[in-house]
């Protein structure tokens, strides 16, 4: 079956603009995660959804970042008033269930965001 | 705090050589999970293995093997008879109840270059 897909694969924007990054999880996966990977670093957790609700958004860096998953499937990560420091690869992952590491997370290819 | 250290930033080997990627972790949890992921140039993180802290048996999967030693808090990964297709960045990750078992804590990764 299809894996996790993310669109766009690349996004270039100007400082101060608003961007939306989309994630399509594996069909039937109830848990969805967003991570951010800066150059030369490992992914860092941003937010975890169980169904439609954000079970843990403690990794979001500030209130410019927001994510939704209105129907419990596709998720959108929204960044307002982008800053150059937001430039990174944004990774999405999904797992069959959430809350436990015994359900491994399957990652998408990421969206590379560049803020000029 | 939970932390994963991958001290080797980059390793280069010649094809058919064996190579070991080191991973050292810190956690106060008694139950935790360790993971290895491969990130090829395409960017998608590929799941390789998950290990429960209570299972200290080493594991072999084809040319891949993992050595888990709780006494030294290490979870090293060995590739036997490396191939050019093994070239990628490899990440070790940890999860546990202190930060949330769904929240993977990644190391900074080791870039492996296998030369033909």
Coordinates of C-alpha atoms in Angstrom, one line a residue:
Chain A
X1 CA 0.0 0.0 0.0
X2 CA 1.0 3.6 -0.2
X3 CA 3.2 5.1 2.4
X4 CA 3.1 8.5 4.0
X5 CA 3.0 11.3 1.5
X6 CA 3.8 14.9 2.0
X7 CA 3.2 17.9 -0.2
X8 CA 4.8 20.0 -1.4
X9 CA 8.2 18.4 -1.5
X10 CA 9.9 21.8 -1.6
X11 CA 8.6 25.2 -0.5
X12 CA 10.4 28.4 -0.9
X13 CA 8.8 31.5 0.8
X14 CA 9.7 34.9 1.9
X15 CA 10.2 36.0 5.5
X16 CA 6.8 37.0 7.0
X17 CA 4.7 34.8 4.7
X18 CA 2.3 32.1 5.7
X19 CA 2.8 28.5 4.7
X20 CA 0.9 25.3 4.9
X21 CA 2.5 21.8 4.7
X22 CA 0.3 18.8 4.1
X23 CA 0.6 15.2 5.3
X24 CA -1.3 12.2 4.1
X25 CA -0.8 9.3 6.5
X26 CA -0.9 5.6 5.7
X27 CA -4.6 4.6 5.4
X28 CA -6.0 3.3 8.6
X29 CA -3.3 4.8 10.8
X30 CA -4.9 6.6 13.7
X31 CA -1.8 8.4 15.0
X32 CA 0.1 11.1 13.2
X33 CA 3.3 13.0 14.1
X34 CA 5.2 16.0 12.9
X35 CA 8.9 16.4 13.3
X36 CA 11.3 19.1 12.2
X37 CA 14.8 18.3 11.0
X38 CA 17.4 21.0 10.7
X39 CA 20.5 20.6 8.7
X40 CA 22.9 18.1 10.2
X41 CA 20.5 17.3 13.0
X42 CA 18.1 14.5 13.8
X43 CA 14.4 15.0 13.7
X44 CA 12.8 16.8 16.6
X45 CA 9.3 16.2 17.7
X46 CA 6.7 18.9 17.1
X47 CA 3.2 17.4 17.7
X48 CA 1.3 14.2 18.0
X49 CA -2.3 13.6 16.9
X50 CA -4.5 10.7 18.1
X51 CA -7.4 10.8 15.8
X52 CA -8.6 14.4 15.3
X53 CA -7.1 15.8 18.5
X54 CA -3.6 17.0 19.3
X55 CA -2.6 14.7 22.2
X56 CA 0.8 16.5 22.6
X57 CA 1.8 19.7 21.0
X58 CA 4.7 20.4 23.4
X59 CA 7.2 20.4 20.6
X60 CA 5.8 23.3 18.7
X61 CA 8.4 26.1 19.0
X62 CA 6.0 29.0 19.4
X63 CA 2.5 30.2 18.6
X64 CA 3.3 30.8 15.0
X65 CA 3.1 27.1 14.5
X66 CA -0.2 25.3 14.4
X67 CA -1.4 22.0 13.1
X68 CA -4.8 20.4 12.4
X69 CA -6.2 17.1 11.5
X70 CA -9.9 17.8 11.2
X71 CA -11.1 14.4 9.9
X72 CA -8.5 12.2 11.6
X73 CA -6.6 11.5 8.4
X74 CA -4.8 14.3 6.5
X75 CA -3.0 16.8 8.6
X76 CA -1.8 20.3 7.8
X77 CA 1.0 22.1 9.6
X78 CA 0.6 25.9 9.4
X79 CA 3.3 28.4 10.0
X80 CA 2.5 32.1 10.3
X81 CA 4.9 35.0 9.8
X82 CA 7.7 32.7 8.7
X83 CA 11.2 33.4 9.8
X84 CA 14.6 32.4 8.3
X85 CA 15.1 30.1 11.3
X86 CA 12.0 28.1 10.3
X87 CA 14.0 26.7 7.3
X88 CA 14.2 23.0 7.8
X89 CA 12.8 19.7 6.5
X90 CA 9.4 19.0 8.1
X91 CA 8.7 15.3 8.4
X92 CA 5.4 13.6 9.0
X93 CA 5.0 10.1 10.4
X94 CA 2.1 7.9 11.1
X95 CA 1.5 4.7 13.2
X96 CA -1.3 2.2 13.4
X97 CA -2.1 3.2 17.0
X98 CA -0.6 5.9 19.1
X99 CA 0.7 6.3 22.6
X100 CA 3.2 3.5 22.6
X101 CA 6.6 2.9 21.0
X102 CA 5.7 -0.6 20.1
X103 CA 3.9 0.8 17.1
X104 CA 6.7 2.0 14.9
X105 CA 6.3 5.2 13.1
X106 CA 6.5 5.3 9.3
X107 CA 7.9 8.5 7.9
X108 CA 7.1 10.4 4.8
X109 CA 9.8 12.0 2.5
X110 CA 9.4 15.4 4.1
X111 CA 8.8 19.0 2.9
X112 CA 11.9 21.1 2.6
X113 CA 11.0 24.6 3.7
X114 CA 13.3 27.5 2.8
X115 CA 12.5 30.9 4.1
X116 CA 14.4 33.7 2.3
Chain B
X1 CA 16.6 13.8 30.6
X2 CA 16.6 11.5 27.6
X3 CA 19.4 11.9 25.2
X4 CA 21.0 10.0 22.3
X5 CA 24.6 10.5 21.3
X6 CA 26.0 9.4 17.9
X7 CA 29.6 10.5 18.2
X8 CA 30.5 9.5 14.7
X9 CA 29.5 12.3 12.3
X10 CA 30.7 10.6 9.2
X11 CA 32.3 7.3 8.3
X12 CA 33.7 6.2 4.9
X13 CA 34.4 2.6 4.1
X14 CA 35.3 0.7 1.0
X15 CA 32.7 -1.7 -0.3
X16 CA 32.7 -5.1 1.4
X17 CA 34.2 -3.8 4.6
X18 CA 32.3 -4.2 7.9
X19 CA 31.3 -1.0 9.7
X20 CA 29.9 -0.3 13.1
X21 CA 27.8 2.7 14.0
X22 CA 27.8 3.7 17.6
X23 CA 24.8 4.8 19.7
X24 CA 24.9 5.7 23.3
X25 CA 21.8 6.8 25.2
X26 CA 20.7 8.3 28.5
X27 CA 17.4 7.7 30.2
X28 CA 16.0 7.3 33.7
X29 CA 13.2 5.1 32.5
X30 CA 13.3 1.5 33.3
X31 CA 11.2 0.6 30.3
X32 CA 12.2 2.2 27.0
X33 CA 12.6 1.5 23.3
X34 CA 15.5 2.0 21.0
X35 CA 15.3 2.3 17.3
X36 CA 17.5 2.6 14.2
X37 CA 16.4 4.4 11.1
X38 CA 18.1 4.8 7.7
X39 CA 17.7 8.1 5.8
X40 CA 18.8 7.7 2.2
X41 CA 19.3 10.8 -0.1
X42 CA 15.6 10.7 -0.9
X43 CA 15.0 11.9 2.7
X44 CA 12.5 9.4 3.9
X45 CA 13.4 7.7 7.2
X46 CA 13.3 4.0 6.8
X47 CA 12.6 1.9 9.9
X48 CA 15.3 -0.8 10.6
X49 CA 14.7 -2.1 14.1
X50 CA 13.0 -1.5 17.4
X51 CA 14.4 -2.9 20.7
X52 CA 12.6 -3.1 24.0
X53 CA 14.8 -2.4 27.0
X54 CA 14.0 -5.8 28.5
X55 CA 15.2 -7.7 25.5
X56 CA 18.9 -7.7 25.5
X57 CA 19.4 -10.3 22.9
X58 CA 21.4 -9.3 19.9
X59 CA 19.7 -9.4 16.6
X60 CA 20.8 -10.2 13.1
X61 CA 18.9 -9.5 9.9
X62 CA 20.8 -10.4 6.8
X63 CA 23.9 -8.2 6.7
X64 CA 22.7 -6.0 9.6
X65 CA 23.2 -6.8 13.3
X66 CA 22.6 -4.9 16.5
X67 CA 24.3 -5.1 19.8
X68 CA 22.3 -3.9 22.8
X69 CA 24.3 -3.5 26.0
X70 CA 22.3 -2.0 28.9
X71 CA 25.5 -2.0 31.1
X72 CA 27.1 0.6 28.8
X73 CA 23.8 2.1 27.6
X74 CA 24.8 1.4 24.0
X75 CA 22.9 0.1 21.0
X76 CA 25.4 -0.3 18.2
X77 CA 24.6 -1.2 14.6
X78 CA 26.9 -3.3 12.4
X79 CA 26.7 -3.7 8.7
X80 CA 28.7 -6.6 7.4
X81 CA 30.1 -6.6 3.9
X82 CA 28.9 -3.1 3.2
X83 CA 27.5 -2.1 -0.2
X84 CA 27.2 1.2 -2.0
X85 CA 23.4 1.1 -1.4
X86 CA 24.1 1.3 2.3
X87 CA 25.3 4.8 1.9
X88 CA 22.9 7.0 3.9
X89 CA 22.5 8.8 7.2
X90 CA 21.7 6.5 10.0
X91 CA 19.8 7.6 13.1
X92 CA 19.5 6.0 16.5
X93 CA 16.4 7.0 18.5
X94 CA 15.0 6.5 22.0
X95 CA 11.5 6.7 23.5
X96 CA 10.2 6.2 27.0
X97 CA 7.5 7.3 29.4
X98 CA 9.3 10.3 30.7
X99 CA 9.0 12.2 27.5
X100 CA 6.2 10.1 26.0
X101 CA 6.7 6.8 24.3
X102 CA 5.4 8.2 21.1
X103 CA 8.0 11.0 21.1
X104 CA 11.2 9.7 19.5
X105 CA 14.4 11.3 20.7
X106 CA 16.9 11.1 17.8
X107 CA 20.6 11.4 17.8
X108 CA 22.3 13.7 15.3
X109 CA 23.0 10.8 12.9
X110 CA 26.0 9.2 11.3
X111 CA 26.6 9.7 7.6
X112 CA 27.9 6.5 6.1
X113 CA 29.7 6.6 2.7
X114 CA 30.4 3.3 1.1
X115 CA 32.9 3.7 -1.7
X116 CA 33.0 1.3 -4.7

